[in-house]
CSV table of C-alpha atoms and ligand atoms in Angstrom, one decimal:
chain,number,residue,atom,x,y,z
A,1,MET,CA,-18.0,-24.4,6.4
A,2,HIS,CA,-17.4,-20.6,5.9
A,3,ARG,CA,-16.1,-19.5,2.3
A,4,ARG,CA,-12.8,-17.6,4.5
A,5,GLY,CA,-12.0,-20.5,6.5
A,6,PHE,CA,-12.2,-22.8,3.6
A,7,LEU,CA,-9.9,-20.4,1.9
A,8,VAL,CA,-7.1,-20.5,4.8
A,9,ALA,CA,-7.7,-24.4,4.9
A,10,GLY,CA,-7.1,-24.9,1.7
A,11,LEU,CA,-4.0,-22.8,1.2
A,12,ALA,CA,-2.3,-24.0,5.1
A,13,ALA,CA,-2.5,-27.3,2.9
A,14,ALA,CA,-1.6,-26.4,0.0
A,15,LEU,CA,1.5,-24.3,1.3
A,16,SER,CA,2.7,-27.6,3.6
A,17,GLY,CA,4.4,-29.3,0.2
A,18,SER,CA,6.1,-27.1,-2.6
A,19,ARG,CA,5.0,-30.4,-4.3
A,20,ALA,CA,1.7,-29.3,-3.7
A,21,LEU,CA,1.6,-26.3,-4.2
A,22,ALA,CA,2.7,-27.0,-8.4
A,23,GLN,CA,-0.3,-29.1,-7.9
A,24,MET,CA,-2.4,-26.3,-7.6
A,25,LYS,CA,-3.9,-23.9,-10.2
A,26,MET,CA,-5.7,-21.4,-10.8
A,27,ASP,CA,-7.8,-20.0,-13.8
A,28,GLY,CA,-7.1,-17.6,-15.5
A,29,MET,CA,-3.3,-18.0,-14.9
A,30,PRO,CA,-1.8,-19.0,-18.0
A,31,ASP,CA,1.2,-17.8,-18.0
A,32,MET,CA,1.9,-18.1,-14.2
A,33,ASP,CA,4.7,-20.8,-13.0
A,34,MET,CA,3.5,-23.2,-11.0
A,35,GLY,CA,6.3,-25.5,-11.5
A,36,ASP,CA,10.0,-25.0,-10.8
A,37,HIS,CA,9.7,-21.6,-9.0
A,38,ALA,CA,7.3,-22.2,-6.7
A,39,GLY,CA,8.4,-23.1,-3.8
A,40,HIS,CA,11.2,-21.1,-4.3
A,41,ASP,CA,9.4,-18.3,-4.1
A,42,MET,CA,7.1,-19.2,-1.1
A,43,GLY,CA,11.1,-20.4,1.0
A,44,ALA,CA,11.9,-17.1,-0.4
A,45,MET,CA,8.6,-14.9,1.6
A,46,ALA,CA,10.2,-16.5,4.8
A,47,GLN,CA,13.6,-15.4,4.3
A,48,ALA,CA,14.6,-12.0,4.9
A,49,PRO,CA,14.9,-9.7,1.6
A,50,ALA,CA,18.5,-8.6,0.0
A,51,ALA,CA,19.5,-4.9,1.4
A,52,LEU,CA,19.4,-1.8,-0.5
A,53,PRO,CA,21.3,1.2,-0.1
A,54,GLU,CA,19.4,3.7,0.9
A,55,GLY,CA,19.7,7.2,1.7
A,56,GLU,CA,20.8,9.0,-1.4
A,57,THR,CA,20.3,11.8,-2.9
A,58,LEU,CA,16.5,11.9,-3.6
A,59,ARG,CA,16.8,11.6,-8.0
A,60,GLN,CA,14.1,13.8,-9.4
A,61,LEU,CA,12.2,11.5,-12.3
A,62,PRO,CA,14.5,12.0,-15.9
A,63,LEU,CA,11.7,15.2,-17.3
A,64,LEU,CA,10.2,13.6,-21.4
A,65,ALA,CA,11.5,16.2,-23.9
A,66,ASN,CA,9.4,18.0,-25.9
A,67,GLU,CA,9.9,17.6,-29.3
A,68,ALA,CA,7.8,19.3,-30.8
A,69,GLY,CA,9.2,23.1,-30.6
A,70,ARG,CA,5.8,24.6,-30.7
A,71,PRO,CA,3.4,26.2,-27.9
A,72,GLY,CA,0.5,23.8,-27.8
A,73,LEU,CA,1.9,21.0,-28.8
A,74,PHE,CA,3.5,18.2,-26.5
A,75,LYS,CA,5.0,15.9,-29.0
A,76,ALA,CA,7.3,12.9,-28.0
A,77,ARG,CA,7.8,9.5,-28.5
A,78,LEU,CA,8.2,6.6,-25.7
A,79,THR,CA,9.7,2.9,-26.4
A,80,ALA,CA,9.0,0.0,-23.6
A,81,GLU,CA,11.8,-2.4,-23.6
A,82,ALA,CA,13.8,-4.7,-21.2
A,83,ALA,CA,16.1,-3.3,-19.3
A,84,LYS,CA,18.6,-3.6,-16.3
A,85,ALA,CA,18.7,-1.5,-13.2
A,86,ARG,CA,21.3,-1.8,-10.3
A,87,PHE,CA,19.3,-2.3,-7.5
A,88,VAL,CA,22.2,-4.0,-5.1
A,89,GLU,CA,25.2,-3.7,-5.6
A,90,ASP,CA,26.6,-5.9,-8.5
A,91,ARG,CA,23.9,-7.4,-9.6
A,92,ASP,CA,21.6,-6.2,-12.9
A,93,THR,CA,17.9,-6.9,-12.3
A,94,PRO,CA,16.7,-7.5,-15.6
A,95,ILE,CA,13.4,-5.0,-15.5
A,96,LEU,CA,11.2,-3.3,-17.6
A,97,ALA,CA,11.9,0.5,-18.6
A,98,TYR,CA,10.3,3.1,-20.8
A,99,ASN,CA,13.0,4.9,-22.5
A,100,GLY,CA,15.4,3.3,-20.5
A,101,THR,CA,14.2,4.1,-16.8
A,102,SER,CA,12.0,2.7,-14.0
A,103,PRO,CA,9.9,4.5,-13.5
A,104,GLY,CA,9.1,6.3,-16.4
A,105,PRO,CA,10.0,9.3,-17.7
A,106,LEU,CA,7.7,12.6,-16.2
A,107,ILE,CA,5.5,14.3,-18.6
A,108,GLU,CA,5.2,17.3,-18.0
A,109,ALA,CA,2.3,19.5,-20.1
A,110,TYR,CA,-0.2,22.0,-20.2
A,111,GLU,CA,-4.3,22.3,-20.5
A,112,GLY,CA,-4.4,23.1,-23.9
A,113,ASP,CA,-2.3,21.3,-24.8
A,114,ARG,CA,-2.1,19.2,-28.0
A,115,VAL,CA,-0.7,15.7,-26.8
A,116,GLU,CA,1.0,13.2,-29.5
A,117,ILE,CA,3.5,10.1,-28.4
A,118,THR,CA,4.7,7.3,-30.5
A,119,PHE,CA,5.1,4.6,-28.2
A,120,ALA,CA,6.8,1.6,-30.0
A,121,ASN,CA,6.3,-1.6,-28.3
A,122,ARG,CA,9.8,-3.6,-27.9
A,123,ILE,CA,8.9,-6.0,-25.4
A,124,ALA,CA,10.1,-9.4,-27.1
A,125,GLY,CA,6.5,-11.0,-27.3
A,126,GLU,CA,4.2,-9.4,-25.5
A,127,GLN,CA,1.9,-6.9,-26.7
A,128,SER,CA,1.1,-3.8,-24.4
A,129,THR,CA,-0.6,-0.1,-24.5
A,130,ILE,CA,0.2,2.9,-22.8
A,131,HIS,CA,-3.6,3.7,-20.6
A,132,TRP,CA,-3.6,7.3,-19.2
A,133,HIS,CA,-5.1,6.5,-16.0
A,134,GLY,CA,-7.1,9.5,-14.8
A,135,MET,CA,-7.5,11.2,-18.0
A,136,PRO,CA,-10.0,12.6,-19.7
A,137,VAL,CA,-8.6,11.1,-23.2
A,138,PRO,CA,-10.9,10.2,-26.1
A,139,ALA,CA,-11.4,6.0,-25.8
A,140,ASP,CA,-9.5,4.7,-28.6
A,141,GLN,CA,-6.2,6.9,-27.2
A,142,ASP,CA,-7.3,5.5,-24.2
A,143,GLY,CA,-4.6,2.4,-24.6
A,144,ASN,CA,-7.6,-0.3,-23.4
A,145,PRO,CA,-6.8,-3.7,-23.5
A,146,MET,CA,-9.4,-4.0,-26.8
A,147,ASP,CA,-6.6,-1.6,-28.9
A,148,PRO,CA,-3.0,-3.4,-28.4
A,149,VAL,CA,-0.5,-3.1,-29.8
A,150,ALA,CA,1.9,-6.5,-30.5
A,151,ALA,CA,5.6,-6.8,-29.6
A,152,GLY,CA,8.1,-4.9,-32.6
A,153,ALA,CA,4.1,-2.6,-33.4
A,154,ASP,CA,4.4,2.2,-32.9
A,155,ARG,CA,1.0,3.7,-32.6
A,156,VAL,CA,0.7,7.3,-32.0
A,157,TYR,CA,-1.8,8.1,-29.6
A,158,ALA,CA,-3.1,12.0,-29.9
A,159,PHE,CA,-5.4,13.4,-27.5
A,160,GLU,CA,-6.1,17.6,-26.5
A,161,LEU,CA,-5.5,18.7,-22.6
A,162,PRO,CA,-8.6,20.1,-22.0
A,163,GLU,CA,-8.5,23.3,-19.4
A,164,GLY,CA,-9.3,22.9,-15.8
A,165,SER,CA,-7.7,19.0,-16.3
A,166,ALA,CA,-5.3,20.2,-14.3
A,167,GLY,CA,-3.8,17.2,-12.7
A,168,SER,CA,-1.7,14.5,-11.0
A,169,TYR,CA,-1.9,11.8,-14.0
A,170,TRP,CA,-0.4,8.9,-14.6
A,171,TYR,CA,0.6,5.9,-18.0
A,172,HIS,CA,1.2,2.7,-17.3
A,173,PRO,CA,0.3,-0.1,-19.4
A,174,HIS,CA,-3.4,-1.9,-20.4
A,175,PRO,CA,-2.6,-5.0,-22.5
A,176,HIS,CA,-5.4,-8.5,-21.7
A,177,GLY,CA,-3.7,-10.6,-18.8
A,178,ARG,CA,-0.5,-8.9,-18.6
A,179,THR,CA,-0.7,-5.8,-16.6
A,180,ALA,CA,0.7,-6.5,-13.4
A,181,GLU,CA,3.6,-8.0,-15.1
A,182,GLN,CA,4.2,-5.6,-17.3
A,183,VAL,CA,3.8,-2.7,-14.7
A,184,TYR,CA,5.8,-4.4,-12.0
A,185,ARG,CA,8.4,-5.4,-13.9
A,186,GLY,CA,9.0,-1.6,-14.2
A,187,LEU,CA,6.7,0.0,-16.6
A,188,ALA,CA,5.1,3.3,-15.1
A,189,GLY,CA,5.4,7.0,-15.1
A,190,ALA,CA,3.9,10.2,-13.8
A,191,PHE,CA,1.4,12.4,-16.6
A,192,VAL,CA,1.0,16.1,-14.5
A,193,VAL,CA,-0.9,18.7,-16.8
A,194,LYS,CA,-0.4,22.2,-15.7
A,195,ALA,CA,-2.2,24.3,-14.8
A,196,LYS,CA,-1.9,28.3,-16.8
A,197,ALA,CA,-2.5,29.8,-13.6
A,198,ASP,CA,-1.3,27.9,-10.8
A,199,PRO,CA,-3.1,29.0,-7.1
A,200,VAL,CA,0.5,27.2,-5.1
A,201,PRO,CA,3.2,29.6,-5.0
A,202,ALA,CA,5.8,28.5,-6.9
A,203,ALA,CA,8.5,28.8,-4.1
A,204,TYR,CA,6.9,25.3,-2.8
A,205,GLY,CA,8.7,23.3,-5.8
A,206,ASP,CA,7.2,20.2,-6.9
A,207,THR,CA,8.0,17.2,-6.9
A,208,VAL,CA,6.9,14.2,-7.9
A,209,LEU,CA,7.2,11.4,-5.3
A,210,MET,CA,5.9,7.7,-7.3
A,211,PHE,CA,5.8,5.0,-4.9
A,212,THR,CA,6.9,1.5,-6.1
A,213,ASP,CA,7.0,-1.7,-4.9
A,214,LEU,CA,10.2,-3.8,-5.6
A,215,ARG,CA,10.7,-7.4,-4.7
A,216,LEU,CA,13.8,-9.0,-5.4
A,217,ALA,CA,15.4,-12.8,-5.6
A,218,ALA,CA,19.1,-13.4,-4.1
A,219,ASP,CA,20.4,-13.1,-7.1
A,220,GLY,CA,19.0,-9.7,-8.5
A,221,THR,CA,15.9,-11.0,-10.5
A,222,MET,CA,12.0,-10.0,-9.3
A,223,PRO,CA,10.3,-13.6,-8.8
A,224,ASP,CA,7.2,-14.1,-10.7
A,225,ASN,CA,3.8,-14.0,-8.8
A,226,THR,CA,3.3,-17.0,-6.9
A,227,MET,CA,-0.4,-17.7,-5.5
A,228,ILE,CA,0.1,-15.7,-3.4
A,229,ASP,CA,0.4,-12.9,-5.0
A,230,MET,CA,-2.7,-13.6,-7.7
A,231,MET,CA,-4.9,-13.7,-4.3
A,232,ASN,CA,-3.8,-10.3,-2.2
A,233,GLY,CA,-1.5,-8.7,-5.1
A,234,ARG,CA,1.2,-8.7,-5.5
A,235,VAL,CA,3.4,-6.7,-2.5
A,236,GLY,CA,7.1,-6.3,-2.5
A,237,ASP,CA,9.7,-6.4,0.0
A,238,HIS,CA,10.7,-2.4,-0.7
A,239,VAL,CA,8.8,0.7,-1.0
A,240,LEU,CA,10.7,3.0,-3.3
A,241,VAL,CA,9.9,6.5,-3.7
A,242,ASN,CA,11.3,7.0,-7.7
A,243,GLY,CA,13.4,4.2,-7.6
A,244,GLN,CA,14.8,4.5,-4.5
A,245,LYS,CA,14.1,2.7,-1.5
A,246,ASN,CA,14.3,6.0,1.8
A,247,PRO,CA,15.7,8.1,-0.1
A,248,LYS,CA,17.3,11.6,1.2
A,249,LEU,CA,16.4,15.5,0.9
A,250,ALA,CA,18.3,18.4,2.7
A,251,LEU,CA,15.7,21.7,3.8
A,252,ALA,CA,15.8,24.8,5.2
A,253,ALA,CA,14.1,24.8,8.3
A,254,GLY,CA,10.6,26.8,7.5
A,255,ALA,CA,10.6,24.9,4.3
A,256,LYS,CA,7.7,24.8,2.2
A,257,ARG,CA,7.5,22.1,-0.3
A,258,ARG,CA,4.8,20.7,-2.9
A,259,LEU,CA,4.6,17.4,-3.2
A,260,ARG,CA,2.3,14.7,-5.5
A,261,LEU,CA,2.2,11.5,-4.0
A,262,TYR,CA,1.6,9.0,-6.9
A,263,ASN,CA,1.1,4.5,-5.3
A,264,ALA,CA,2.1,3.2,-9.0
A,265,THR,CA,2.6,-0.6,-6.3
A,266,ASN,CA,0.6,-2.9,-7.7
A,267,ALA,CA,-1.1,-3.7,-4.7
A,268,ARG,CA,0.0,-1.8,-1.6
A,269,PHE,CA,-2.1,0.0,0.3
A,270,LEU,CA,0.0,3.1,1.9
A,271,ARG,CA,-1.2,4.5,5.0
A,272,LEU,CA,1.6,7.4,5.4
A,273,ALA,CA,2.1,9.4,7.9
A,274,PHE,CA,5.3,13.1,8.2
A,275,ALA,CA,7.2,13.0,11.3
A,276,ASN,CA,8.5,16.0,12.6
A,277,ALA,CA,6.6,17.6,9.6
A,278,THR,CA,3.0,19.3,9.4
A,279,MET,CA,0.8,17.6,5.7
A,280,THR,CA,-2.0,19.7,4.3
A,281,VAL,CA,-4.0,18.2,1.4
A,282,ILE,CA,-4.4,20.4,-1.7
A,283,GLY,CA,-5.3,18.1,-4.2
A,284,SER,CA,-6.7,15.1,-5.4
A,285,ASP,CA,-6.0,12.3,-8.5
A,286,GLY,CA,-7.7,15.2,-10.9
A,287,GLY,CA,-6.2,18.0,-8.9
A,288,LEU,CA,-6.8,20.6,-6.6
A,289,LEU,CA,-9.2,20.7,-3.7
A,290,GLU,CA,-10.9,24.1,-3.4
A,291,ALA,CA,-9.1,24.4,-0.6
A,292,PRO,CA,-6.2,22.9,1.6
A,293,VAL,CA,-7.3,20.7,4.1
A,294,ALA,CA,-4.5,20.2,6.9
A,295,ALA,CA,-3.8,15.9,7.6
A,296,ASP,CA,-2.4,14.3,10.1
A,297,GLU,CA,-2.5,11.5,7.7
A,298,ILE,CA,-3.5,10.1,4.9
A,299,LEU,CA,-4.3,6.5,3.0
A,300,LEU,CA,-3.3,5.6,-0.7
A,301,SER,CA,-5.0,3.0,-1.9
A,302,PRO,CA,-3.2,1.5,-5.4
A,303,ALA,CA,-3.5,4.3,-8.1
A,304,GLU,CA,-4.0,7.1,-6.3
A,305,ARG,CA,-2.2,9.9,-5.9
A,306,ILE,CA,-2.9,13.1,-3.2
A,307,GLU,CA,-0.2,16.4,-3.5
A,308,LEU,CA,0.3,18.1,-0.4
A,309,VAL,CA,2.4,20.7,0.7
A,310,VAL,CA,4.4,20.3,3.2
A,311,ALA,CA,5.8,22.9,6.0
A,312,PHE,CA,9.1,21.5,7.2
A,313,ASP,CA,9.2,24.1,10.8
A,314,GLN,CA,11.6,22.2,12.9
A,315,PRO,CA,14.8,21.3,12.6
A,316,GLY,CA,16.3,17.8,12.6
A,317,THR,CA,14.6,14.7,10.5
A,318,ALA,CA,11.8,14.9,9.2
A,319,THR,CA,10.7,11.5,7.9
A,320,LEU,CA,7.2,10.1,5.7
A,321,THR,CA,6.5,7.0,7.3
A,322,THR,CA,4.1,4.1,6.4
A,323,LEU,CA,2.0,2.6,9.1
A,324,ASP,CA,-0.9,-0.6,9.9
A,325,TYR,CA,-2.8,-1.0,7.3
A,326,ASP,CA,-5.5,-4.2,7.5
A,327,ARG,CA,-7.0,-4.6,4.1
A,328,GLY,CA,-8.0,-8.4,4.5
A,329,TRP,CA,-5.3,-10.2,4.4
A,330,MET,CA,-5.5,-13.6,3.1
A,331,GLY,CA,-3.4,-16.6,3.4
A,332,PRO,CA,0.3,-16.8,5.5
A,333,GLY,CA,3.2,-14.0,4.1
A,334,ARG,CA,0.8,-11.1,5.4
A,335,PRO,CA,3.9,-8.2,4.8
A,336,ALA,CA,4.8,-5.9,7.9
A,337,ASP,CA,3.4,-2.2,6.6
A,338,ALA,CA,4.2,-0.1,10.0
A,339,GLY,CA,6.7,2.1,10.6
A,340,LEU,CA,9.1,1.6,6.9
A,341,THR,CA,10.5,5.0,6.4
A,342,LEU,CA,9.8,6.2,2.8
A,343,LEU,CA,11.4,9.1,3.0
A,344,THR,CA,13.5,11.1,5.1
A,345,VAL,CA,14.4,15.1,4.9
A,346,ASP,CA,17.3,17.0,6.5
A,347,VAL,CA,16.3,20.0,8.3
A,348,SER,CA,18.8,22.2,8.9
A,349,ASP,CA,18.8,25.4,10.9
A,350,THR,CA,19.2,28.0,9.0
A,351,PRO,CA,16.0,29.2,8.0
A,352,ALA,CA,14.4,28.7,4.4
A,353,GLU,CA,13.3,32.0,2.8
A,354,ALA,CA,10.0,33.4,3.4
A,355,MET,CA,7.9,31.6,1.7
A,356,PRO,CA,5.1,33.3,0.5
A,357,PRO,CA,1.2,31.5,2.0
A,358,LEU,CA,-0.9,28.7,0.5
A,359,PRO,CA,-4.3,31.1,-0.6
A,360,GLU,CA,-7.5,30.0,1.2
A,361,ARG,CA,-8.5,29.3,-2.3
A,362,LEU,CA,-7.0,27.2,-4.3
A,363,ARG,CA,-9.7,26.9,-7.3
A,364,PRO,CA,-14.0,26.2,-7.6
A,365,ILE,CA,-14.9,22.5,-8.0
A,366,ALA,CA,-18.6,22.3,-9.6
A,367,PRO,CA,-20.9,19.5,-7.2
A,368,LEU,CA,-21.9,16.8,-10.5
A,369,GLY,CA,-25.6,16.7,-8.8
A,370,GLY,CA,-28.7,15.5,-10.5
A,371,PRO,CA,-28.0,11.7,-11.8
A,372,THR,CA,-30.7,10.1,-13.9
A,373,VAL,CA,-29.6,6.8,-13.7
A,374,ASN,CA,-28.4,4.5,-10.6
A,375,ARG,CA,-25.7,1.5,-11.3
A,376,ARG,CA,-25.0,-0.8,-8.9
A,377,LEU,CA,-21.3,-2.4,-9.1
A,378,VAL,CA,-21.0,-5.3,-6.3
A,379,PHE,CA,-17.4,-6.9,-5.8
A,380,THR,CA,-17.2,-10.3,-4.7
A,381,GLU,CA,-14.2,-13.1,-4.6
A,382,THR,CA,-15.4,-17.0,-5.4
A,383,MET,CA,-13.2,-19.7,-4.0
A,384,ALA,CA,-13.6,-23.5,-5.1
A,385,MET,CA,-11.8,-26.4,-4.4
A,386,ASN,CA,-12.0,-28.4,-7.2
A,387,PRO,CA,-9.3,-32.2,-8.0
A,388,THR,CA,-7.5,-30.4,-10.5
A,389,GLY,CA,-6.9,-27.3,-7.3
A,390,MET,CA,-8.4,-24.4,-6.3
A,391,GLU,CA,-10.2,-21.5,-8.7
A,392,MET,CA,-10.2,-18.1,-7.4
A,393,GLY,CA,-12.8,-15.5,-8.6
A,394,PHE,CA,-12.7,-12.0,-8.6
A,395,LEU,CA,-16.1,-10.9,-9.5
A,396,ILE,CA,-18.3,-7.9,-9.9
A,397,ASN,CA,-21.8,-9.0,-10.3
A,398,GLY,CA,-21.0,-12.5,-10.0
A,399,LYS,CA,-19.1,-11.4,-13.9
A,400,ALA,CA,-15.5,-11.9,-15.0
A,401,PHE,CA,-14.2,-9.5,-17.5
A,402,ASP,CA,-15.1,-10.7,-21.0
A,403,MET,CA,-13.4,-8.2,-23.4
A,404,GLY,CA,-16.3,-9.3,-26.3
A,405,ARG,CA,-19.9,-7.7,-23.5
A,406,VAL,CA,-20.6,-5.2,-22.4
A,407,ASP,CA,-21.7,-4.8,-19.0
A,408,ILE,CA,-23.2,-0.9,-19.0
A,409,VAL,CA,-24.2,0.9,-21.3
A,410,ALA,CA,-24.3,4.6,-20.8
A,411,ARG,CA,-25.5,8.1,-22.4
A,412,ALA,CA,-22.2,10.7,-22.8
A,413,GLY,CA,-23.1,14.2,-20.7
A,414,GLU,CA,-25.1,12.6,-18.7
A,415,THR,CA,-24.8,12.3,-14.5
A,416,GLU,CA,-25.1,8.5,-13.2
A,417,LEU,CA,-24.9,7.4,-9.2
A,418,TRP,CA,-22.4,4.1,-9.4
A,419,GLU,CA,-22.8,2.6,-5.3
A,420,ILE,CA,-19.9,0.1,-5.4
A,421,VAL,CA,-20.7,-2.4,-3.5
A,422,ASN,CA,-17.9,-4.3,-1.5
A,423,GLN,CA,-18.9,-7.8,0.1
A,424,ALA,CA,-15.8,-9.6,-0.1
A,425,ASP,CA,-13.1,-10.1,2.3
A,426,MET,CA,-10.3,-8.2,1.1
A,427,ASP,CA,-10.7,-4.2,0.2
A,428,HIS,CA,-10.7,-3.3,-3.1
A,429,PRO,CA,-9.4,0.2,-4.9
A,430,PHE,CA,-12.2,1.0,-8.0
A,431,HIS,CA,-10.6,2.3,-10.8
A,432,LEU,CA,-13.1,4.0,-13.8
A,433,HIS,CA,-12.1,5.3,-17.2
A,434,GLY,CA,-12.7,8.0,-19.3
A,435,THR,CA,-13.7,10.2,-16.1
A,436,GLN,CA,-13.1,12.2,-13.1
A,437,PHE,CA,-15.5,11.1,-9.9
A,438,GLN,CA,-17.0,12.1,-7.2
A,439,VAL,CA,-17.0,10.6,-3.9
A,440,VAL,CA,-20.6,10.8,-2.1
A,441,GLU,CA,-21.0,9.3,0.1
A,442,ARG,CA,-20.0,5.9,2.1
A,443,GLU,CA,-21.9,3.3,3.7
A,444,ARG,CA,-20.3,0.4,6.2
A,445,GLY,CA,-21.9,-1.1,9.0
A,446,GLY,CA,-24.9,1.2,8.4
A,447,HIS,CA,-23.0,3.6,9.0
A,448,VAL,CA,-22.8,6.5,6.5
A,449,ALA,CA,-20.4,9.1,6.7
A,450,LYS,CA,-20.1,11.9,3.6
A,451,PRO,CA,-16.4,12.3,2.6
A,452,PRO,CA,-14.7,15.2,4.4
A,453,TYR,CA,-14.2,17.0,1.1
A,454,LEU,CA,-15.4,18.0,-2.5
A,455,ALA,CA,-12.1,16.2,-4.9
A,456,TRP,CA,-12.1,14.8,-8.2
A,457,LYS,CA,-11.1,10.8,-8.0
A,458,ASP,CA,-10.5,8.3,-10.6
A,459,THR,CA,-9.6,5.8,-7.8
A,460,VAL,CA,-11.4,4.6,-4.4
A,461,ASN,CA,-10.1,2.3,-1.9
A,462,VAL,CA,-14.1,0.3,-2.0
A,463,ALA,CA,-13.1,-1.4,1.8
A,464,ARG,CA,-14.7,-5.1,3.2
A,465,GLY,CA,-18.2,-5.0,3.5
A,466,GLU,CA,-18.4,-1.3,2.4
A,467,THR,CA,-20.2,0.9,-0.2
A,468,VAL,CA,-19.6,4.0,-2.4
A,469,ARG,CA,-21.2,6.0,-4.0
A,470,LEU,CA,-20.0,8.5,-6.0
A,471,LEU,CA,-21.5,10.5,-9.1
A,472,THR,CA,-19.5,10.5,-12.4
A,473,ARG,CA,-20.4,11.5,-15.3
A,474,GLN,CA,-18.3,10.8,-19.4
A,475,GLU,CA,-17.8,13.6,-21.4
A,476,ARG,CA,-17.3,11.0,-24.5
A,477,PRO,CA,-18.2,8.1,-26.3
A,478,GLY,CA,-16.5,4.7,-26.2
A,479,ALA,CA,-15.9,1.6,-23.9
A,480,ARG,CA,-14.8,2.8,-21.1
A,481,MET,CA,-13.2,0.3,-18.1
A,482,TYR,CA,-13.7,0.4,-14.2
A,483,HIS,CA,-11.7,-2.2,-12.7
A,484,CYS,CA,-10.1,-3.1,-8.7
A,485,HIS,CA,-7.0,-1.8,-9.5
A,486,ILE,CA,-5.0,-4.4,-7.7
A,487,LEU,CA,-4.0,-5.5,-11.0
A,488,GLU,CA,-3.8,-9.2,-10.0
A,489,HIS,CA,-7.6,-8.7,-9.4
A,490,GLU,CA,-8.1,-7.1,-13.0
A,491,GLN,CA,-6.9,-10.2,-14.6
A,492,LEU,CA,-7.5,-12.5,-12.9
A,493,GLY,CA,-11.4,-11.0,-13.6
A,494,MET,CA,-12.7,-7.9,-11.5
A,495,MET,CA,-13.3,-5.7,-14.2
A,496,GLY,CA,-16.2,-4.7,-16.8
A,497,LEU,CA,-16.7,-2.3,-19.6
A,498,VAL,CA,-19.0,0.8,-20.0
A,499,ASP,CA,-19.8,1.4,-23.6
A,500,VAL,CA,-20.8,5.0,-23.6
A,501,ARG,CA,-23.1,5.8,-26.5
A,502,ALA,CA,-23.3,9.8,-28.5
B,1,C2O,CU1,-4.5,2.8,-14.4
B,1,C2O,CU2,-7.2,0.3,-16.3
B,1,C2O,O1,-5.7,2.2,-15.0
B,2,CU,CU1,-7.3,3.8,-16.1
B,3,CU,CU1,-9.8,-6.4,-5.8
């Protein structure tokens, strides 16, 4: 039997009763509750999700205050702990938060700054770390699963932000086996490194839009991950922007805004378009492009970021909406991807003050060339029924992650060509720690395509059946992770370790 067919048949049988479901067992998920809640969770998927208020004024993310008191240093404290959020009236939702808020506070620092952040892990009974996603920080400061911070403990993360590193990064936990859950419970925040000389007009503002994905049970709690979540990655019922559902923004006609879009969901692919406003892409994960590029739609896979300038020239209502995207959903419960309104902008008739134009050139990007090493990473999914249940594997080069194993040995300062081959049945967004890479081409069904523009990336979607070739160079020695950024897949083993040597 074809492997995909096998899976779906197995699932159909399993889903016919919660008892059968409860008997299913998956390796690598010791913490997953497959007993009492499993049937309830499956039932909840068929129900209409709890309604959330919409149309509140878009809130700015709270800024993390710099306590350094002198230029060139950013010093602060981030405490991860249990908190309560009010998503629906009269009901508190227990969440995890950094400094009491989810998304966590926005960190803004400048190129050239030194950063010293004391992380206090106050999550009861769970280790955690803070990983600085996309940032060029030393390996021992990067919150690897090998460097856990125990419950109740503090540690200082310290690093310098090199010149030229301005970009839209983020931070989130990365403890072994608990990343997916700590993130969907609320731990993620944006880290914007600002350029000393920024070519984008200040009149456009600078707004982070952080997308998260909330699933809320009728009693206001966040249900645990189900089997379907582990397989596809957890997709919620509500896509939130800065913690709000479809918030509202009021602008004058002719306004231009600089927006940094973050996909901080565990597993939701966001194919986005603006109705009644025009989008220009100006930046990717690792900062500005060489030149602005007009776009009708964008695809933001989990963990990717994009910087846009959006022009609101038509009075009336402009909306940011989702389009359908088929990323190879397995089993029942494929979420409705299309037609969600994520943000509503009321554009008044009163004309905005004249906006300065966007420059034609933003910054140079030197192409990484001349790889000295070629590597091939093959993504596969395996599943097998055995007498105790279904076992699934999310593998890279046939192996599940092992903290004690070095998968690749690389040299600092050398350019490498990595070929990421997706032989699995669903898309997997590939992410590499410690550096930014350049995609050079994508191949699918014998067709090879160059990317539309040169960009610094740390996460790239590799569609099922696709091969993505990228150039990468690690500047510093140490252990770096690479993995699928569907966090449940990372947790189930789709991760490896590259040891960069001096
Ligand atoms: Cu954002 Cu290893 O992850
Ligand atoms: Cu990362
Ligand atoms: Cu994946």
